[in-house]
Amino acid sequence: MEYFEIEGGRPLNGIVKISGAKNATFPILSAALLIDGKTRIKKVPGVIDVINFINILKGLGVKIEENKGEITIDATGNIKSKIDHKKNHNLRGTQTLLGALMGRNKEAILPSLGGCNIGARPIDLHLKGLKELGTTISWKGGYLRAKAKKLIGSSIYLDFPSVGATENLIIAATKADGTTILENTAREPEIENLIDFLNKAGANIQTKRPGVIYIKGVKKLHPIDFTLIPDRIEAATYLIMGAITRGDITIKDVRTQDFEPVIMKLKEMGAEIETNNNEVHLFADGRFKSVNIKTLPFPGFPTDAQPQIMSLMSVSKGTSIITETIFENRFRAAEGLQKMGASIRIEHDTAIVTGTERLNSANVTATDLRGGAALITAALAAKGTSKILDISHVDRGYEKIEEKIKKLGGHIERKNDNI
Ligand code: EPZ
């Protein structure tokens, strides 16, 4: 099994280029199923979940050519409606294929989704919305079966601003008969990127006001060239790594408006940060102050940056409180951090973090994608050499992470204990 060996205590200095957004890739590649002809998508991140997703699309009959982050995708011809779970084990991010196959084939047969290390990941809101568009849902032999004679525009209120449900319903409604009104939608930048993609291809989608989206069904979409937005969570992660190692880093190719809460919180903790339209420069030379954080749907503080900032809080002055309102099991990094000497108490949806002068190196295991990033962040600042095991979690969502950290002066090696 591969692991990272990290020698901590070195400030990260220099420039890091941010990759395209993993969480924009899935809905946009899914939406490409609605387009006949060759669409070209740029800045596709080479992370495990995306590589798996592309293989699943190929298995459905989609023609895909890849060339270093640029892919052409052509869904012309017969596209299967069933994803076979015997062939596809990693289904992360595939939820938007539900809306895309419904929009394309009026049928979708998917292995039952949901359930991962950070929470149950139900899709009840996705299904409620699809039913309101005319879909019948059934379950058989571990597969979800969705079918519709046709999709008819409807008014749908989302009980929770679910990112995936918003994406699925936008995609399914794009070619429905009539107009669909979505209320209380998610407002993440990846949603805006999906809407831009579909409108550029000929859809008619309008954000009437934040959280309210009108989708006027169209008959046909045409192929386009499109570039994904930068990965705001990758950007946030490197900023926090720069902060915890008291470094001086510049992250490039970002949209600062996409991760404003992280920038504001780091400033509150004592980092010196300058931003211009697509760059952020962070300088940190002392111990940080504690802060309180509550994760919320966008534009609130992103849950996907919560474990990483918990690492920073672990070596800040005073006590910080984190309230996690999005996922029910997203404090799993605390276990590894405690092994490194962090003082963290978990009470239901709250983590109380009492900062200590310095963490010590340890051998710790990544439990999930952002939890793994949090342990790497902590190990970069800890005294001594740490091992981070089970880094397959991290490879799911961070492109070339050890190369990018090395370029910033961090001492990190990918090794294999051949177990
Ligand atoms: C997306 O997940 C992201 N994943 C997640 O990023 C991110 O943490 C999350 O949005 C919130 O921002 C992708 O885009 C691939 P949700 P998603 O539906 O769509 C509950 C990462 O680290 N819910 O907004 O699954 C759900 O259980 C990943 O990159 C329902 O109850 O998130 C959760 O508690 C992790 N019923 C909350 O809503 C539903 O039908 C947020 O889920 C749907 C969701």
GROMACS .gro file of C-alpha atoms and ligand atoms in nm:
model
  463
    1MET     CA    1   0.000   0.000   0.000
    2GLU     CA    2   0.132   0.344  -0.089
    3TYR     CA    3   0.208   0.596   0.181
    4PHE     CA    4   0.359   0.945   0.210
    5GLU     CA    5   0.671   1.000   0.418
    6ILE     CA    6   0.681   1.366   0.528
    7GLU     CA    7   0.964   1.542   0.710
    8GLY     CA    8   0.792   1.831   0.883
    9GLY     CA    9   0.910   2.174   0.995
   10ARG     CA   10   0.993   2.332   0.659
   11PRO     CA   11   0.808   2.648   0.552
   12LEU     CA   12   0.639   2.616   0.211
   13ASN     CA   13   0.756   2.894  -0.020
   14GLY     CA   14   0.689   2.967  -0.385
   15ILE     CA   15   0.415   2.936  -0.644
   16VAL     CA   16   0.156   2.660  -0.687
   17LYS     CA   17  -0.075   2.628  -0.988
   18ILE     CA   18  -0.425   2.508  -0.907
   19SER     CA   19  -0.588   2.233  -1.118
   20GLY     CA   20  -0.939   2.228  -1.261
   21ALA     CA   21  -1.220   2.159  -1.015
   22LYS     CA   22  -1.289   1.790  -0.948
   23ASN     CA   23  -1.642   1.876  -0.838
   24ALA     CA   24  -1.717   2.067  -1.157
   25THR     CA   25  -1.590   1.779  -1.370
   26PHE     CA   26  -1.860   1.524  -1.282
   27PRO     CA   27  -2.172   1.732  -1.356
   28ILE     CA   28  -2.021   1.881  -1.673
   29LEU     CA   29  -1.904   1.547  -1.817
   30SER     CA   30  -2.248   1.408  -1.725
   31ALA     CA   31  -2.423   1.700  -1.897
   32ALA     CA   32  -2.216   1.632  -2.211
   33LEU     CA   33  -2.434   1.321  -2.256
   34LEU     CA   34  -2.707   1.561  -2.369
   35ILE     CA   35  -2.491   1.683  -2.660
   36ASP     CA   36  -2.444   1.501  -2.993
   37GLY     CA   37  -2.102   1.572  -3.139
   38LYS     CA   38  -1.751   1.638  -3.009
   39THR     CA   39  -1.739   1.867  -2.708
   40ARG     CA   40  -1.396   1.967  -2.577
   41ILE     CA   41  -1.339   2.025  -2.205
   42LYS     CA   42  -1.017   2.178  -2.068
   43LYS     CA   43  -0.850   2.167  -1.724
   44VAL     CA   44  -0.991   1.824  -1.640
   45PRO     CA   45  -0.796   1.718  -1.327
   46GLY     CA   46  -0.609   1.385  -1.346
   47VAL     CA   47  -0.741   1.254  -1.013
   48ILE     CA   48  -0.856   0.897  -0.944
   49ASP     CA   49  -1.228   0.976  -0.915
   50VAL     CA   50  -1.226   1.152  -1.253
   51ILE     CA   51  -1.025   0.875  -1.420
   52ASN     CA   52  -1.280   0.621  -1.289
   53PHE     CA   53  -1.567   0.844  -1.401
   54ILE     CA   54  -1.428   0.867  -1.754
   55ASN     CA   55  -1.398   0.487  -1.767
   56ILE     CA   56  -1.761   0.455  -1.660
   57LEU     CA   57  -1.864   0.694  -1.940
   58LYS     CA   58  -1.663   0.489  -2.191
   59GLY     CA   59  -1.844   0.178  -2.062
   60LEU     CA   60  -2.175   0.345  -2.147
   61GLY     CA   61  -2.059   0.392  -2.506
   62VAL     CA   62  -1.940   0.753  -2.486
   63LYS     CA   63  -1.640   0.824  -2.709
   64ILE     CA   64  -1.371   1.002  -2.509
   65GLU     CA   65  -1.019   1.107  -2.606
   66GLU     CA   66  -0.787   1.238  -2.337
   67ASN     CA   67  -0.478   1.449  -2.377
   68LYS     CA   68  -0.316   1.592  -2.064
   69GLY     CA   69  -0.615   1.747  -1.895
   70GLU     CA   70  -0.799   1.822  -2.217
   71ILE     CA   71  -1.068   1.576  -2.321
   72THR     CA   72  -1.304   1.550  -2.614
   73ILE     CA   73  -1.632   1.378  -2.538
   74ASP     CA   74  -1.881   1.260  -2.800
   75ALA     CA   75  -2.209   1.105  -2.689
   76THR     CA   76  -2.341   1.059  -3.043
   77GLY     CA   77  -2.510   0.724  -3.101
   78ASN     CA   78  -2.639   0.462  -2.864
   79ILE     CA   79  -2.558   0.529  -2.495
   80LYS     CA   80  -2.639   0.256  -2.243
   81SER     CA   81  -2.863   0.343  -1.947
   82LYS     CA   82  -2.717   0.097  -1.697
   83ILE     CA   83  -2.401   0.133  -1.488
   84ASP     CA   84  -2.291  -0.215  -1.390
   85HIS     CA   85  -2.149  -0.216  -1.038
   86LYS     CA   86  -1.958  -0.538  -1.103
   87LYS     CA   87  -1.732  -0.346  -1.338
   88ASN     CA   88  -1.734  -0.015  -1.150
   89HIS     CA   89  -1.635  -0.013  -0.787
   90ASN     CA   90  -1.561   0.354  -0.729
   91LEU     CA   91  -1.887   0.533  -0.795
   92ARG     CA   92  -1.785   0.862  -0.631
   93GLY     CA   93  -1.923   1.154  -0.821
   94THR     CA   94  -2.137   0.943  -1.052
   95GLN     CA   95  -2.463   1.068  -0.901
   96THR     CA   96  -2.506   1.326  -1.178
   97LEU     CA   97  -2.525   1.044  -1.432
   98LEU     CA   98  -2.875   0.987  -1.297
   99GLY     CA   99  -2.999   1.322  -1.427
  100ALA     CA  100  -2.793   1.295  -1.745
  101LEU     CA  101  -2.920   0.947  -1.840
  102MET     CA  102  -3.275   1.058  -1.762
  103GLY     CA  103  -3.227   1.364  -1.980
  104ARG     CA  104  -3.073   1.158  -2.257
  105ASN     CA  105  -3.247   0.817  -2.247
  106LYS     CA  106  -3.543   0.880  -2.012
  107GLU     CA  107  -3.403   0.580  -1.826
  108ALA     CA  108  -3.122   0.524  -1.575
  109ILE     CA  109  -3.018   0.208  -1.393
  110LEU     CA  110  -2.750   0.275  -1.132
  111PRO     CA  111  -2.605   0.072  -0.843
  112SER     CA  112  -2.749   0.208  -0.520
  113LEU     CA  113  -2.536   0.515  -0.451
  114GLY     CA  114  -2.470   0.685  -0.123
  115GLY     CA  115  -2.272   0.591   0.181
  116CYS     CA  116  -1.909   0.685   0.227
  117ASN     CA  117  -1.668   0.762   0.507
  118ILE     CA  118  -1.809   1.104   0.585
  119GLY     CA  119  -2.178   1.028   0.585
  120ALA     CA  120  -2.482   0.837   0.457
  121ARG     CA  121  -2.503   1.047   0.138
  122PRO     CA  122  -2.875   0.984   0.069
  123ILE     CA  123  -3.027   1.094  -0.263
  124ASP     CA  124  -3.388   1.144  -0.151
  125LEU     CA  125  -3.389   1.506  -0.271
  126HIS     CA  126  -3.260   1.402  -0.614
  127LEU     CA  127  -3.538   1.142  -0.645
  128LYS     CA  128  -3.811   1.375  -0.513
  129GLY     CA  129  -3.724   1.627  -0.785
  130LEU     CA  130  -3.699   1.368  -1.063
  131LYS     CA  131  -4.042   1.231  -0.966
  132GLU     CA  132  -4.183   1.583  -0.997
  133LEU     CA  133  -4.043   1.588  -1.352
  134GLY     CA  134  -4.235   1.267  -1.430
  135THR     CA  135  -3.989   0.993  -1.334
  136THR     CA  136  -4.090   0.664  -1.173
  137ILE     CA  137  -3.833   0.519  -0.936
  138SER     CA  138  -3.795   0.157  -0.831
  139TRP     CA  139  -3.524  -0.052  -0.665
  140LYS     CA  140  -3.434  -0.406  -0.773
  141GLY     CA  141  -3.137  -0.623  -0.693
  142GLY     CA  142  -2.925  -0.342  -0.553
  143TYR     CA  143  -2.999  -0.115  -0.849
  144LEU     CA  144  -3.196   0.207  -0.862
  145ARG     CA  145  -3.418   0.216  -1.173
  146ALA     CA  146  -3.549   0.551  -1.297
  147LYS     CA  147  -3.778   0.575  -1.601
  148ALA     CA  148  -4.004   0.833  -1.765
  149LYS     CA  149  -4.220   0.850  -2.080
  150LYS     CA  150  -4.108   1.211  -2.100
  151LEU     CA  151  -3.979   1.475  -1.860
  152ILE     CA  152  -4.220   1.761  -1.801
  153GLY     CA  153  -4.111   2.093  -1.652
  154SER     CA  154  -4.227   2.146  -1.295
  155SER     CA  155  -4.174   2.365  -0.986
  156ILE     CA  156  -3.943   2.194  -0.739
  157TYR     CA  157  -3.846   2.310  -0.390
  158LEU     CA  158  -3.531   2.153  -0.245
  159ASP     CA  159  -3.571   2.091   0.130
  160PHE     CA  160  -3.192   2.132   0.157
  161PRO     CA  161  -2.966   2.315  -0.094
  162SER     CA  162  -2.806   1.987  -0.204
  163VAL     CA  163  -2.525   2.033  -0.459
  164GLY     CA  164  -2.581   1.699  -0.629
  165ALA     CA  165  -2.959   1.727  -0.635
  166THR     CA  166  -2.933   2.077  -0.787
  167GLU     CA  167  -2.695   1.949  -1.053
  168ASN     CA  168  -2.905   1.642  -1.135
  169LEU     CA  169  -3.224   1.843  -1.169
  170ILE     CA  170  -3.065   2.112  -1.385
  171ILE     CA  171  -2.930   1.845  -1.620
  172ALA     CA  172  -3.256   1.644  -1.631
  173ALA     CA  173  -3.467   1.958  -1.692
  174THR     CA  174  -3.245   2.100  -1.969
  175LYS     CA  175  -3.435   1.915  -2.246
  176ALA     CA  176  -3.765   1.861  -2.061
  177ASP     CA  177  -4.096   1.980  -2.208
  178GLY     CA  178  -4.170   2.324  -2.064
  179THR     CA  179  -4.007   2.522  -1.785
  180THR     CA  180  -3.873   2.392  -1.457
  181ILE     CA  181  -3.834   2.622  -1.154
  182LEU     CA  182  -3.588   2.508  -0.888
  183GLU     CA  183  -3.606   2.680  -0.548
  184ASN     CA  184  -3.365   2.669  -0.254
  185THR     CA  185  -3.090   2.535  -0.481
  186ALA     CA  186  -2.724   2.500  -0.393
  187ARG     CA  187  -2.518   2.804  -0.499
  188GLU     CA  188  -2.170   2.650  -0.519
  189PRO     CA  189  -1.944   2.784  -0.801
  190GLU     CA  190  -1.955   2.438  -0.962
  191ILE     CA  191  -2.330   2.489  -1.020
  192GLU     CA  192  -2.259   2.819  -1.197
  193ASN     CA  193  -1.995   2.643  -1.408
  194LEU     CA  194  -2.247   2.373  -1.506
  195ILE     CA  195  -2.507   2.636  -1.603
  196ASP     CA  196  -2.246   2.826  -1.810
  197PHE     CA  197  -2.154   2.500  -1.984
  198LEU     CA  198  -2.513   2.410  -2.071
  199ASN     CA  199  -2.611   2.762  -2.181
  200LYS     CA  200  -2.303   2.783  -2.406
  201ALA     CA  201  -2.424   2.455  -2.565
  202GLY     CA  202  -2.767   2.606  -2.631
  203ALA     CA  203  -2.964   2.550  -2.310
  204ASN     CA  204  -3.189   2.817  -2.158
  205ILE     CA  205  -3.110   2.833  -1.785
  206GLN     CA  206  -3.141   3.148  -1.576
  207THR     CA  207  -3.055   3.216  -1.213
  208LYS     CA  208  -3.341   3.450  -1.130
  209ARG     CA  209  -3.191   3.524  -0.789
  210PRO     CA  210  -2.951   3.332  -0.564
  211GLY     CA  211  -3.104   2.988  -0.502
  212VAL     CA  212  -3.377   3.020  -0.769
  213ILE     CA  213  -3.308   2.872  -1.113
  214TYR     CA  214  -3.541   2.870  -1.417
  215ILE     CA  215  -3.475   2.603  -1.682
  216LYS     CA  216  -3.667   2.639  -2.010
  217GLY     CA  217  -3.650   2.304  -2.190
  218VAL     CA  218  -3.482   2.305  -2.534
  219LYS     CA  219  -3.484   2.041  -2.806
  220LYS     CA  220  -3.116   2.025  -2.896
  221LEU     CA  221  -2.772   2.118  -2.769
  222HIS     CA  222  -2.462   2.168  -2.983
  223PRO     CA  223  -2.096   2.075  -2.919
  224ILE     CA  224  -1.873   2.341  -2.757
  225ASP     CA  225  -1.525   2.407  -2.620
  226PHE     CA  226  -1.528   2.471  -2.245
  227THR     CA  227  -1.285   2.525  -1.954
  228LEU     CA  228  -1.356   2.407  -1.600
  229ILE     CA  229  -1.322   2.652  -1.310
  230PRO     CA  230  -1.023   2.609  -1.077
  231ASP     CA  231  -1.054   2.379  -0.777
  232ARG     CA  232  -1.141   2.611  -0.487
  233ILE     CA  233  -1.086   2.337  -0.227
  234GLU     CA  234  -0.741   2.251  -0.363
  235ALA     CA  235  -0.663   2.624  -0.346
  236ALA     CA  236  -0.786   2.646   0.013
  237THR     CA  237  -0.582   2.338   0.105
  238TYR     CA  238  -0.252   2.486  -0.022
  239LEU     CA  239  -0.322   2.818   0.152
  240ILE     CA  240  -0.370   2.633   0.480
  241MET     CA  241  -0.050   2.432   0.418
  242GLY     CA  242   0.134   2.761   0.362
  243ALA     CA  243  -0.013   2.901   0.682
  244ILE     CA  244   0.062   2.604   0.908
  245THR     CA  245   0.426   2.587   0.788
  246ARG     CA  246   0.462   2.967   0.834
  247GLY     CA  247   0.557   2.999   0.470
  248ASP     CA  248   0.523   3.246   0.187
  249ILE     CA  249   0.320   3.104  -0.099
  250THR     CA  250   0.133   3.228  -0.402
  251ILE     CA  251  -0.147   3.024  -0.554
  252LYS     CA  252  -0.220   3.096  -0.919
  253ASP     CA  253  -0.506   3.035  -1.163
  254VAL     CA  254  -0.776   3.070  -0.896
  255ARG     CA  255  -1.102   3.261  -0.861
  256THR     CA  256  -1.071   3.419  -0.518
  257GLN     CA  257  -1.445   3.480  -0.495
  258ASP     CA  258  -1.493   3.102  -0.483
  259PHE     CA  259  -1.322   3.057  -0.145
  260GLU     CA  260  -1.363   3.394   0.024
  261PRO     CA  261  -1.465   3.243   0.364
  262VAL     CA  262  -1.136   3.049   0.384
  263ILE     CA  263  -0.936   3.362   0.299
  264MET     CA  264  -1.127   3.567   0.558
  265LYS     CA  265  -1.081   3.306   0.831
  266LEU     CA  266  -0.707   3.275   0.762
  267LYS     CA  267  -0.680   3.655   0.787
  268GLU     CA  268  -0.875   3.644   1.116
  269MET     CA  269  -0.623   3.386   1.242
  270GLY     CA  270  -0.334   3.619   1.158
  271ALA     CA  271  -0.217   3.535   0.806
  272GLU     CA  272  -0.114   3.821   0.578
  273ILE     CA  273  -0.303   3.770   0.252
  274GLU     CA  274  -0.310   3.977  -0.069
  275THR     CA  275  -0.547   3.885  -0.347
  276ASN     CA  276  -0.587   3.994  -0.706
  277ASN     CA  277  -0.826   3.849  -0.961
  278ASN     CA  278  -0.663   3.510  -1.014
  279GLU     CA  279  -0.387   3.495  -0.753
  280VAL     CA  280  -0.362   3.479  -0.374
  281HIS     CA  281  -0.038   3.551  -0.186
  282LEU     CA  282  -0.014   3.431   0.176
  283PHE     CA  283   0.261   3.514   0.422
  284ALA     CA  284   0.268   3.373   0.776
  285ASP     CA  285   0.553   3.402   1.024
  286GLY     CA  286   0.403   3.351   1.367
  287ARG     CA  287   0.158   3.136   1.559
  288PHE     CA  288  -0.203   3.184   1.461
  289LYS     CA  289  -0.494   3.296   1.675
  290SER     CA  290  -0.788   3.061   1.737
  291VAL     CA  291  -1.121   3.116   1.553
  292ASN     CA  292  -1.467   2.965   1.546
  293ILE     CA  293  -1.601   2.812   1.226
  294LYS     CA  294  -1.940   2.684   1.119
  295THR     CA  295  -1.958   2.496   0.789
  296LEU     CA  296  -2.249   2.600   0.567
  297PRO     CA  297  -2.367   2.567   0.208
  298PHE     CA  298  -2.200   2.818  -0.027
  299PRO     CA  299  -2.132   3.107   0.030
  300GLY     CA  300  -2.065   2.988   0.386
  301PHE     CA  301  -1.744   2.821   0.504
  302PRO     CA  302  -1.699   2.504   0.293
  303THR     CA  303  -1.719   2.169   0.471
  304ASP     CA  304  -1.451   2.044   0.227
  305ALA     CA  305  -1.193   2.275   0.389
  306GLN     CA  306  -1.298   2.197   0.747
  307PRO     CA  307  -1.056   1.909   0.826
  308GLN     CA  308  -0.762   2.105   0.686
  309ILE     CA  309  -0.830   2.414   0.899
  310MET     CA  310  -0.876   2.186   1.201
  311SER     CA  311  -0.507   2.097   1.154
  312LEU     CA  312  -0.415   2.466   1.161
  313MET     CA  313  -0.630   2.524   1.469
  314SER     CA  314  -0.440   2.240   1.639
  315VAL     CA  315  -0.127   2.459   1.652
  316SER     CA  316  -0.296   2.796   1.700
  317LYS     CA  317  -0.313   2.996   2.024
  318GLY     CA  318  -0.624   2.931   2.234
  319THR     CA  319  -0.935   2.723   2.174
  320SER     CA  320  -1.124   2.705   1.842
  321ILE     CA  321  -1.472   2.566   1.788
  322ILE     CA  322  -1.584   2.396   1.467
  323THR     CA  323  -1.951   2.328   1.404
  324GLU     CA  324  -1.999   2.087   1.111
  325THR     CA  325  -2.351   2.127   0.973
  326ILE     CA  326  -2.321   1.944   0.639
  327PHE     CA  327  -2.195   1.590   0.701
  328GLU     CA  328  -2.252   1.372   1.003
  329ASN     CA  329  -1.909   1.211   1.014
  330ARG     CA  330  -1.656   1.467   0.904
  331PHE     CA  331  -1.427   1.491   1.206
  332ARG     CA  332  -1.240   1.170   1.130
  333ALA     CA  333  -0.908   1.352   1.085
  334ALA     CA  334  -0.916   1.425   1.460
  335GLU     CA  335  -0.795   1.072   1.537
  336GLY     CA  336  -0.474   1.113   1.339
  337LEU     CA  337  -0.424   1.467   1.465
  338GLN     CA  338  -0.460   1.348   1.826
  339LYS     CA  339  -0.191   1.087   1.757
  340MET     CA  340   0.030   1.381   1.655
  341GLY     CA  341  -0.040   1.555   1.987
  342ALA     CA  342  -0.343   1.768   1.898
  343SER     CA  343  -0.597   1.838   2.171
  344ILE     CA  344  -0.940   1.790   2.009
  345ARG     CA  345  -1.269   1.701   2.177
  346ILE     CA  346  -1.564   1.596   1.962
  347GLU     CA  347  -1.921   1.651   2.085
  348HIS     CA  348  -2.179   1.552   1.819
  349ASP     CA  349  -2.147   1.814   1.544
  350THR     CA  350  -1.890   2.018   1.732
  351ALA     CA  351  -1.511   1.990   1.759
  352ILE     CA  352  -1.333   2.183   2.037
  353VAL     CA  353  -0.968   2.232   1.937
  354THR     CA  354  -0.721   2.358   2.199
  355GLY     CA  355  -0.406   2.471   2.021
  356THR     CA  356  -0.067   2.336   2.119
  357GLU     CA  357   0.278   2.483   2.044
  358ARG     CA  358   0.375   2.213   1.797
  359LEU     CA  359   0.262   1.873   1.674
  360ASN     CA  360   0.488   1.568   1.677
  361SER     CA  361   0.536   1.336   1.384
  362ALA     CA  362   0.346   1.008   1.388
  363ASN     CA  363   0.231   0.724   1.164
  364VAL     CA  364  -0.133   0.804   1.082
  365THR     CA  365  -0.392   0.673   0.837
  366ALA     CA  366  -0.602   0.876   0.597
  367THR     CA  367  -0.972   0.795   0.640
  368ASP     CA  368  -1.122   1.006   0.361
  369LEU     CA  369  -1.021   1.258   0.097
  370ARG     CA  370  -1.016   1.584   0.296
  371GLY     CA  371  -0.921   1.409   0.620
  372GLY     CA  372  -0.613   1.278   0.440
  373ALA     CA  373  -0.532   1.631   0.320
  374ALA     CA  374  -0.563   1.748   0.681
  375LEU     CA  375  -0.310   1.488   0.801
  376ILE     CA  376  -0.063   1.587   0.528
  377THR     CA  377  -0.112   1.951   0.631
  378ALA     CA  378  -0.035   1.867   0.994
  379ALA     CA  379   0.264   1.646   0.907
  380LEU     CA  380   0.421   1.929   0.706
  381ALA     CA  381   0.434   2.134   1.029
  382ALA     CA  382   0.505   1.856   1.281
  383LYS     CA  383   0.847   1.798   1.433
  384GLY     CA  384   1.011   1.490   1.279
  385THR     CA  385   0.910   1.249   1.004
  386SER     CA  386   0.553   1.121   0.970
  387LYS     CA  387   0.396   0.848   0.762
  388ILE     CA  388   0.051   0.900   0.613
  389LEU     CA  389  -0.098   0.563   0.521
  390ASP     CA  390  -0.382   0.477   0.280
  391ILE     CA  391  -0.320   0.780   0.058
  392SER     CA  392  -0.548   0.638  -0.211
  393HIS     CA  393  -0.811   0.858  -0.044
  394VAL     CA  394  -0.601   1.167  -0.118
  395ASP     CA  395  -0.530   1.066  -0.479
  396ARG     CA  396  -0.905   1.069  -0.537
  397GLY     CA  397  -0.911   1.449  -0.530
  398TYR     CA  398  -0.564   1.608  -0.541
  399GLU     CA  399  -0.369   1.611  -0.867
  400LYS     CA  400   0.009   1.565  -0.832
  401ILE     CA  401  -0.005   1.662  -0.463
  402GLU     CA  402   0.349   1.550  -0.373
  403GLU     CA  403   0.495   1.724  -0.681
  404LYS     CA  404   0.320   2.047  -0.592
  405ILE     CA  405   0.433   2.028  -0.226
  406LYS     CA  406   0.793   1.943  -0.327
  407LYS     CA  407   0.797   2.244  -0.561
  408LEU     CA  408   0.708   2.456  -0.258
  409GLY     CA  409   1.004   2.313  -0.062
  410GLY     CA  410   0.818   2.051   0.136
  411HIS     CA  411   0.991   1.718   0.205
  412ILE     CA  412   0.740   1.453   0.096
  413GLU     CA  413   0.803   1.118  -0.070
  414ARG     CA  414   0.551   0.865  -0.205
  415LYS     CA  415   0.658   0.517  -0.094
  416ASN     CA  416   0.519   0.167  -0.107
  417ASP     CA  417   0.530  -0.086   0.177
  418ASN     CA  418   0.430  -0.357  -0.074
  419ILE     CA  419   0.151  -0.483   0.153
  420EPZ     C1  420  -2.093   1.768  -0.311
  420EPZ     O1  421  -2.141   1.647  -0.254
  420EPZ     C2  422  -1.942   1.752  -0.320
  420EPZ     N1  423  -1.909   1.637  -0.404
  420EPZ     C3  424  -1.884   1.731  -0.180
  420EPZ     O2  425  -1.742   1.729  -0.192
  420EPZ     C4  426  -1.924   1.850  -0.092
  420EPZ     O3  427  -1.876   1.827   0.039
  420EPZ     C5  428  -2.076   1.865  -0.090
  420EPZ     O4  429  -2.124   1.879  -0.226
  420EPZ     C6  430  -2.121   1.987  -0.011
  420EPZ     O5  431  -2.062   2.102  -0.063
  420EPZ     C7  432  -1.915   1.650  -0.539
  420EPZ     O6  433  -1.949   1.754  -0.591
  420EPZ     C8  434  -1.878   1.528  -0.618
  420EPZ     P1  435  -2.491   1.756  -0.096
  420EPZ     P2  436  -2.300   1.616  -0.255
  420EPZ     O7  437  -2.591   1.683  -0.178
  420EPZ     O8  438  -2.361   1.668  -0.378
  420EPZ     C9  439  -2.756   1.572   0.248
  420EPZ    C10  440  -1.524   1.645  -0.162
  420EPZ     O9  441  -1.457   1.635  -0.059
  420EPZ     N2  442  -2.844   1.525   0.138
  420EPZ    O10  443  -2.488   1.906  -0.100
  420EPZ    O11  444  -2.318   1.473  -0.220
  420EPZ    C11  445  -2.625   1.495   0.249
  420EPZ    O12  446  -2.637   1.374   0.322
  420EPZ    C12  447  -1.671   1.607  -0.159
  420EPZ    O13  448  -1.483   1.687  -0.274
  420EPZ    C13  449  -2.964   1.465   0.169
  420EPZ    O14  450  -3.000   1.450   0.285
  420EPZ    O15  451  -2.345   1.706  -0.131
  420EPZ    C14  452  -2.531   1.589   0.319
  420EPZ    O16  453  -2.548   1.576   0.459
  420EPZ    C15  454  -1.713   1.549  -0.024
  420EPZ     N3  455  -3.043   1.421   0.068
  420EPZ    C16  456  -2.581   1.727   0.274
  420EPZ    O17  457  -2.717   1.707   0.225
  420EPZ    C17  458  -3.008   1.434  -0.064
  420EPZ    O18  459  -3.086   1.394  -0.153
  420EPZ    C18  460  -2.499   1.789   0.163
  420EPZ    O19  461  -2.505   1.702   0.054
  420EPZ    C19  462  -2.885   1.496  -0.093
  420EPZ    C20  463  -2.804   1.541   0.009
   0.00000   0.00000   0.00000
